[in-house]
Coordinates of C-alpha atoms in Angstrom, one line a residue:
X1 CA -110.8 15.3 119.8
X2 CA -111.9 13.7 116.6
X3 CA -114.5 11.4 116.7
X4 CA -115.6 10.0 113.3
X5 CA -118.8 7.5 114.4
X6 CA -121.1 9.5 113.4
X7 CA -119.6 10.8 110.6
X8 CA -117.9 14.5 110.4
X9 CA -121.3 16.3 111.3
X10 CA -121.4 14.1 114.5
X11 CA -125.2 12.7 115.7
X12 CA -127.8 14.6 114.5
X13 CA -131.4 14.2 115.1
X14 CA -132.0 13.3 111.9
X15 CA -130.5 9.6 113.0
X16 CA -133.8 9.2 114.8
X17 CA -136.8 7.3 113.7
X18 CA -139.9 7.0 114.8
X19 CA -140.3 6.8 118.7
X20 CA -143.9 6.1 119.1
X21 CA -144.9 3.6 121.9
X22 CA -141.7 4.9 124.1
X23 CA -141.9 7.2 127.4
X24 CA -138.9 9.3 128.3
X25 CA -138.9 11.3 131.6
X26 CA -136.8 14.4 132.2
X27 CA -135.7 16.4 135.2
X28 CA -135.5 20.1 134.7
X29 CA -137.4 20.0 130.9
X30 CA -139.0 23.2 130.9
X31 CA -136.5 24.9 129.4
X32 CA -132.8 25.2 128.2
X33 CA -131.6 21.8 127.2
X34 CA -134.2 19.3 128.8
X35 CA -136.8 20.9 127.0
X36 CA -135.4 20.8 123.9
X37 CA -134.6 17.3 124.5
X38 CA -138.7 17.1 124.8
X39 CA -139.4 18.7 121.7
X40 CA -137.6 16.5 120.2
X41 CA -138.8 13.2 121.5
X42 CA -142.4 14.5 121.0
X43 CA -141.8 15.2 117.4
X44 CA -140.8 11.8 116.9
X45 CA -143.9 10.2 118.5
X46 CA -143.1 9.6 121.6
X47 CA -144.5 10.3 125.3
X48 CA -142.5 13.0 127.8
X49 CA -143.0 12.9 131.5
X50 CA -141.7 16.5 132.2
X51 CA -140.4 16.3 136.5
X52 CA -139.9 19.9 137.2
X53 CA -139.7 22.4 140.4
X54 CA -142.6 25.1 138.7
X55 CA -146.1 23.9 138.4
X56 CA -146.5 27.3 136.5
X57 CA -143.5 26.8 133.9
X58 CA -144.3 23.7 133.1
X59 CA -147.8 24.5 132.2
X60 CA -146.5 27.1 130.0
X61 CA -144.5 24.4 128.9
X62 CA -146.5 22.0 128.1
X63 CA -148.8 24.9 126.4
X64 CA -146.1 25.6 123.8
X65 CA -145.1 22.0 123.1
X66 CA -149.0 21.2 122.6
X67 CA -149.3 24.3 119.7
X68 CA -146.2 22.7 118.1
X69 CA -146.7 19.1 118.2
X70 CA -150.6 19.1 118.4
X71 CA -153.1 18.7 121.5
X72 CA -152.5 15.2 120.9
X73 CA -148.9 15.1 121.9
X74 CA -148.6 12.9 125.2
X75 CA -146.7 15.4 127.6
X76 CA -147.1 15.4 131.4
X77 CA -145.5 17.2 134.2
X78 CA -145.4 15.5 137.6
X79 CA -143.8 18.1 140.3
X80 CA -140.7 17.7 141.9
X81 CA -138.0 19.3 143.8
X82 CA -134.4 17.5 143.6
X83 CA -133.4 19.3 146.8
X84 CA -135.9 18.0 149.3
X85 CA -135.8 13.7 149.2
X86 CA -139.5 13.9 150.6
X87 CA -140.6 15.9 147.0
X88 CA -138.2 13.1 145.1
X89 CA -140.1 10.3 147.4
X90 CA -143.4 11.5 146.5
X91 CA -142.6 12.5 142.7
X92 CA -141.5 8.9 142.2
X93 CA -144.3 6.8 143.3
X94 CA -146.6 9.1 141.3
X95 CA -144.4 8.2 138.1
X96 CA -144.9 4.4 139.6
X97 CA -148.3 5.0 139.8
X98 CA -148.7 6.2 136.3
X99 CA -146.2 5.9 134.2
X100 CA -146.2 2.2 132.8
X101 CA -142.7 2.0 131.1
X102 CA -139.9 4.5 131.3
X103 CA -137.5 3.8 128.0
X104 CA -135.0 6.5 129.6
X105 CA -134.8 8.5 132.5
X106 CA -132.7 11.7 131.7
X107 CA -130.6 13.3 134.8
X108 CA -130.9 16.4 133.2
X109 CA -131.9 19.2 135.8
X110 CA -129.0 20.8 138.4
X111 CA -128.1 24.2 139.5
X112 CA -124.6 26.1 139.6
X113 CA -122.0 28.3 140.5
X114 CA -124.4 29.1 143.3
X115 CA -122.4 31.9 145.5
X116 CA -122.6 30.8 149.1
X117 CA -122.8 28.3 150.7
X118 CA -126.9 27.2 150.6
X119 CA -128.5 23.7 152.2
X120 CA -131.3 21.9 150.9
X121 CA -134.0 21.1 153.3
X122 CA -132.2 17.8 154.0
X123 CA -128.9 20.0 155.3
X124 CA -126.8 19.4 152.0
X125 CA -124.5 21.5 150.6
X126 CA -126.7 22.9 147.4
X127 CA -125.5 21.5 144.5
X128 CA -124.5 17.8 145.8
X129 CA -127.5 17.9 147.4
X130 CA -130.2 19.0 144.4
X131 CA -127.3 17.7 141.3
X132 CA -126.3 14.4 143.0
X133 CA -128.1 13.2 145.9
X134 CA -131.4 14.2 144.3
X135 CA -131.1 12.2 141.2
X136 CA -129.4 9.4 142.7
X137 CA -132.6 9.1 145.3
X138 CA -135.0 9.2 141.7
X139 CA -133.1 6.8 139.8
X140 CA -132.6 4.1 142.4
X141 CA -136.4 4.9 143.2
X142 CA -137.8 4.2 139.6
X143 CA -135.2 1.8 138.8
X144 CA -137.0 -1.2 138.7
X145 CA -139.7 0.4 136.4
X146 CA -136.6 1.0 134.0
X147 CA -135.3 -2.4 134.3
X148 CA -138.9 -3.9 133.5
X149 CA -138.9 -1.9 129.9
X150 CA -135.5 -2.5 129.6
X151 CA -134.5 1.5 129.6
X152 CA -131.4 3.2 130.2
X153 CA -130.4 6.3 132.8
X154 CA -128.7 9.4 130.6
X155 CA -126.6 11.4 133.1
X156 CA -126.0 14.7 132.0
X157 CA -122.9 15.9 133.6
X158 CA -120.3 18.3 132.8
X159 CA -116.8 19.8 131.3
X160 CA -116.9 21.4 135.1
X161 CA -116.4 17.6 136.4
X162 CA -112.5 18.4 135.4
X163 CA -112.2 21.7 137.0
X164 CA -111.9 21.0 140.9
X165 CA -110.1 18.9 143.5
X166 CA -110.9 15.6 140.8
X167 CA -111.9 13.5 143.7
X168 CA -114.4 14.2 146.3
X169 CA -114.2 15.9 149.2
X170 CA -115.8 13.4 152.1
X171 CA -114.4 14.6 155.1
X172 CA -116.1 18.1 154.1
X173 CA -118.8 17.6 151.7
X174 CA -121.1 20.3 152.4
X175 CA -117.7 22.4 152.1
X176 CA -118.2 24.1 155.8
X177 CA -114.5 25.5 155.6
X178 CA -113.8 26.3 152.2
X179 CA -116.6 26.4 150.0
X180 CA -116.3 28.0 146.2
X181 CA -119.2 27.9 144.1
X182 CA -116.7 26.8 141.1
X183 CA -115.4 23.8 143.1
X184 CA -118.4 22.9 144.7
X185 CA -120.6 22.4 141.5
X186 CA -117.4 20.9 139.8
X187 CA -117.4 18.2 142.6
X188 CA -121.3 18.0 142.1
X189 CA -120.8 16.9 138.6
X190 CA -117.9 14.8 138.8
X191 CA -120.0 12.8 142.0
X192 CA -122.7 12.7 139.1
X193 CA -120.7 10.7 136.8
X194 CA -118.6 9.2 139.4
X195 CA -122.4 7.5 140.4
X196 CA -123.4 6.7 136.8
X197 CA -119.8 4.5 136.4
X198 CA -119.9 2.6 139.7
X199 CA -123.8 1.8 138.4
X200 CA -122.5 0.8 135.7
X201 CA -120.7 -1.8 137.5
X202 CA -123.3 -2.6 140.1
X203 CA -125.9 -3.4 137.0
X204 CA -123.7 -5.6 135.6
X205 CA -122.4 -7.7 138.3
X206 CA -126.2 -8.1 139.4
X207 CA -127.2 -8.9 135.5
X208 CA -129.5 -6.2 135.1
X209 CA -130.9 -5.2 132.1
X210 CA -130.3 -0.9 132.3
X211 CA -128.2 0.6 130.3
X212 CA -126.6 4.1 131.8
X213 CA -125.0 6.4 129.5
X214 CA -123.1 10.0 130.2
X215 CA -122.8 13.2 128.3
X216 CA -122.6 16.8 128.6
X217 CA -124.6 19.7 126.6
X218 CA -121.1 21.4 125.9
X219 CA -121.3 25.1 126.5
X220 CA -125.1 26.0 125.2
X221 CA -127.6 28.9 125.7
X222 CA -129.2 28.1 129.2
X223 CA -130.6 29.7 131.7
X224 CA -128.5 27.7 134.5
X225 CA -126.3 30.1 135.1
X226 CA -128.9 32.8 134.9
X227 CA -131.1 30.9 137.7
X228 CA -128.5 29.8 140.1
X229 CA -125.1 31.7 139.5
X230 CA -123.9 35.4 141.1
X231 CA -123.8 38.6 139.2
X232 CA -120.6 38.7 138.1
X233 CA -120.8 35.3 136.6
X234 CA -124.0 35.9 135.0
X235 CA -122.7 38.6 133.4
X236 CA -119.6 36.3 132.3
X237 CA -121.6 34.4 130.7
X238 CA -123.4 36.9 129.1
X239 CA -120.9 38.1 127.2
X240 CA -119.2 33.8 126.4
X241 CA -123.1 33.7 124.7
X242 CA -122.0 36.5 122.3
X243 CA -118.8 34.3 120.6
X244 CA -118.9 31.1 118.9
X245 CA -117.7 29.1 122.0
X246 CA -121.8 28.9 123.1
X247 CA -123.9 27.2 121.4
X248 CA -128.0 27.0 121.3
X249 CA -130.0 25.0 123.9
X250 CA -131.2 23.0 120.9
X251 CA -127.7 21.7 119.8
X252 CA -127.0 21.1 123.2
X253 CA -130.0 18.6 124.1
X254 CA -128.6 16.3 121.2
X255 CA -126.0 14.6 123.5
X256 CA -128.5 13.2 126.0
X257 CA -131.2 12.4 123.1
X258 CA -128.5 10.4 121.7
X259 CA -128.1 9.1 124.9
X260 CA -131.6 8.0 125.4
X261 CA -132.5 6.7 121.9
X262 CA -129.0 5.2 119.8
X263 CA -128.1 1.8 120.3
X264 CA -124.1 0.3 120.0
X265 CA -122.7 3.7 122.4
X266 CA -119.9 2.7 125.2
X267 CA -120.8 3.2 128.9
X268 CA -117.8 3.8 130.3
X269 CA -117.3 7.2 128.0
X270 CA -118.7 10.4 127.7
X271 CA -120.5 12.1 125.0
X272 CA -120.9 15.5 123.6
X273 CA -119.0 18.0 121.6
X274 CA -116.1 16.9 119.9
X275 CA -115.2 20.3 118.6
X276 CA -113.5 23.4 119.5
X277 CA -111.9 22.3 123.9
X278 CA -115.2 20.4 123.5
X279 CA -117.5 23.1 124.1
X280 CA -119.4 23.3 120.6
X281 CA -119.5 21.0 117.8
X282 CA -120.4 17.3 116.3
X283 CA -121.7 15.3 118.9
X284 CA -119.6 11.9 119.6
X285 CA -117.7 10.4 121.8
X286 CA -114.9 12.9 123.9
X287 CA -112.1 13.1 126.5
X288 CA -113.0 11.0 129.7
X289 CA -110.8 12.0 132.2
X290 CA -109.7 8.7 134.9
X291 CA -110.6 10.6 137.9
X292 CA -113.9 10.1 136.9
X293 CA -114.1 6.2 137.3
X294 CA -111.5 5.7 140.3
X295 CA -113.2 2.8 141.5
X296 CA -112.3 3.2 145.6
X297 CA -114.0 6.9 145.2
X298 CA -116.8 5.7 143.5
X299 CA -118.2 2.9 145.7
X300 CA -117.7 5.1 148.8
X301 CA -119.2 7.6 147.4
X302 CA -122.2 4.9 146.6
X303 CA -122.5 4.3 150.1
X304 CA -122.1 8.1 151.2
X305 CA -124.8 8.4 149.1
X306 CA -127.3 5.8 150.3
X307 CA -126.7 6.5 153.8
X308 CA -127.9 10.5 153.0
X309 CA -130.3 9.7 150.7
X310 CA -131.7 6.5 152.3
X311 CA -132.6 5.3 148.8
X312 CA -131.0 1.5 149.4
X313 CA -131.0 0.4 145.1
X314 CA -132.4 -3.4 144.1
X315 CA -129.0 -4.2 143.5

């Protein structure tokens, strides 16, 4: 899909000025795409709130980001595990407790193509429950921090939102009978964005001043698949990193930095890759498919999720 607003090399970081005075907080940003996203904030001034699973990954982290950017650079790492709500409870009021403004909160972290069936400490299927639930707990939970600098929520989401049932499953959602790990993570991402658009809605019938933006990182050199997915996918995606549908991690934060930091971008759309099936290539505006922004789905799933979670928003 063409997309010529940011010209025929698409966004780039060299868009960005300088980003000093600003705080951006990422899920999952010691490695792969969220930290990359980091590097690039930090290089640009600003301060990174790092919420991550590994105390010990992070510090590495946080090490190598400090030899680059200087001791000076203002990087933190607040633990937190999207698949137990107590961790997301406690991770948030520290982030309350000491993190003044948040100029964007980036949805970044999730797991995939997990094999069988897995619940979360809170009895969720895996993937809803650490890619959906988990992130809607945090953002409703630091939401009025956001509102109060006037900051937006970057979803990251993914192609895989159009590659299951394109609705979602309530009469089965931890997939007892049936479960797939393709499916199942597609039906994590598409709840994902099907959350960011019914915000979306909910912020501006309230007259709230967040903005909530979603993109995807394409098809880039993680290790999601690596962490989470079974051997034969793995190796699957070994050999997709070898041809010129894959991408680097670094091209692939550039979506949900332009999220976070350009002004004048549509909500209801969704942003990455414009080239090749939309995998790689200039960053702009691509294909939203309808199923993602059915409106009856969406606000059930908004009160599905609130009833889990038992995160009730300031909306």
């Amino acid at each position: 899909m063409a997309d010529t607003q940011f010209g025929p090399h698409g966004w780039t970081p060299e868009r960005l000025g300088s980003l000093a005075g600003r705080c951006y907080v990422i899920t999952g940003a010691n490695a792969g795409t969220g930290y990359e996203a980091a590097r690039l904030f930090l290089s640009k001034g600003a301060s990174v709130v790092m919420l991550n699973r590994s105390a010990e990954k992070s510090a590495a982290a946080i090490a190598t980001l400090k030899a680059e950017h200087g001791t000076e650079a203002d990087v933190r790492f607040v633990e937190m595990d999207l698949a137990d709500l107590a961790s997301v409870r406690r991770a948030a009021e520290e982030v309350r407790e000491t993190v003044p403004r948040i100029d964007a909160l980036i949805c970044n972290a999730a797991i995939a193509q997990v094999p069988k069936q897995r619940l979360t400490v809170d009895g969720f299927e895996s993937q809803l429950g650490t890619n959906h639930y988990g992130h809607f707990a945090l953002c409703g939970l630091l939401f009025e921090r956001i509102e109060e600098s006037e900051g937006r929520i970057v979803v990251v989401a993914s192609l895989g939102y159009n590659m299951g049932i394109k609705t979602i499953q309530f009469d089965d959602l931890n997939w007892d009978k049936t479960y797939s790990a393709n499916a199942v993570y597609s039906q994590s991402k598409l709840a994902q964005m099907m959350f960011a658009y019914e915000l979306q809605d909910r912020i501006r019938a309230a007259g709230k001043s967040v903005e909530v933006l979603v993109c995807h990182p394409g098809s880039s050199k993680t290790s999601l698949i690596k962490t989470s997915g079974s051997p034969v996918m793995r190796a699957i995606w070994w050999l997709m990193t070898k041809s010129p549908m894959v991408q680097t991690a670094q091209q692939g934060a550039y979506p949900e930095v332009m999220c976070a930091t350009e002004e004048g971008l549509e909500e209801r759309a969704l942003y990455g890759p414009t080239g090749r099936m939309e995998f790689v290539g200039p960053v702009g505006r691509g294909t939203l498919h309808p199923h993602a922004h059915d409106k009856p789905v969406m606000t059930r799933l908004w009160e599905v999720s609130e009833a889990a979670t038992g995160v009730v928003w300031p909306l």
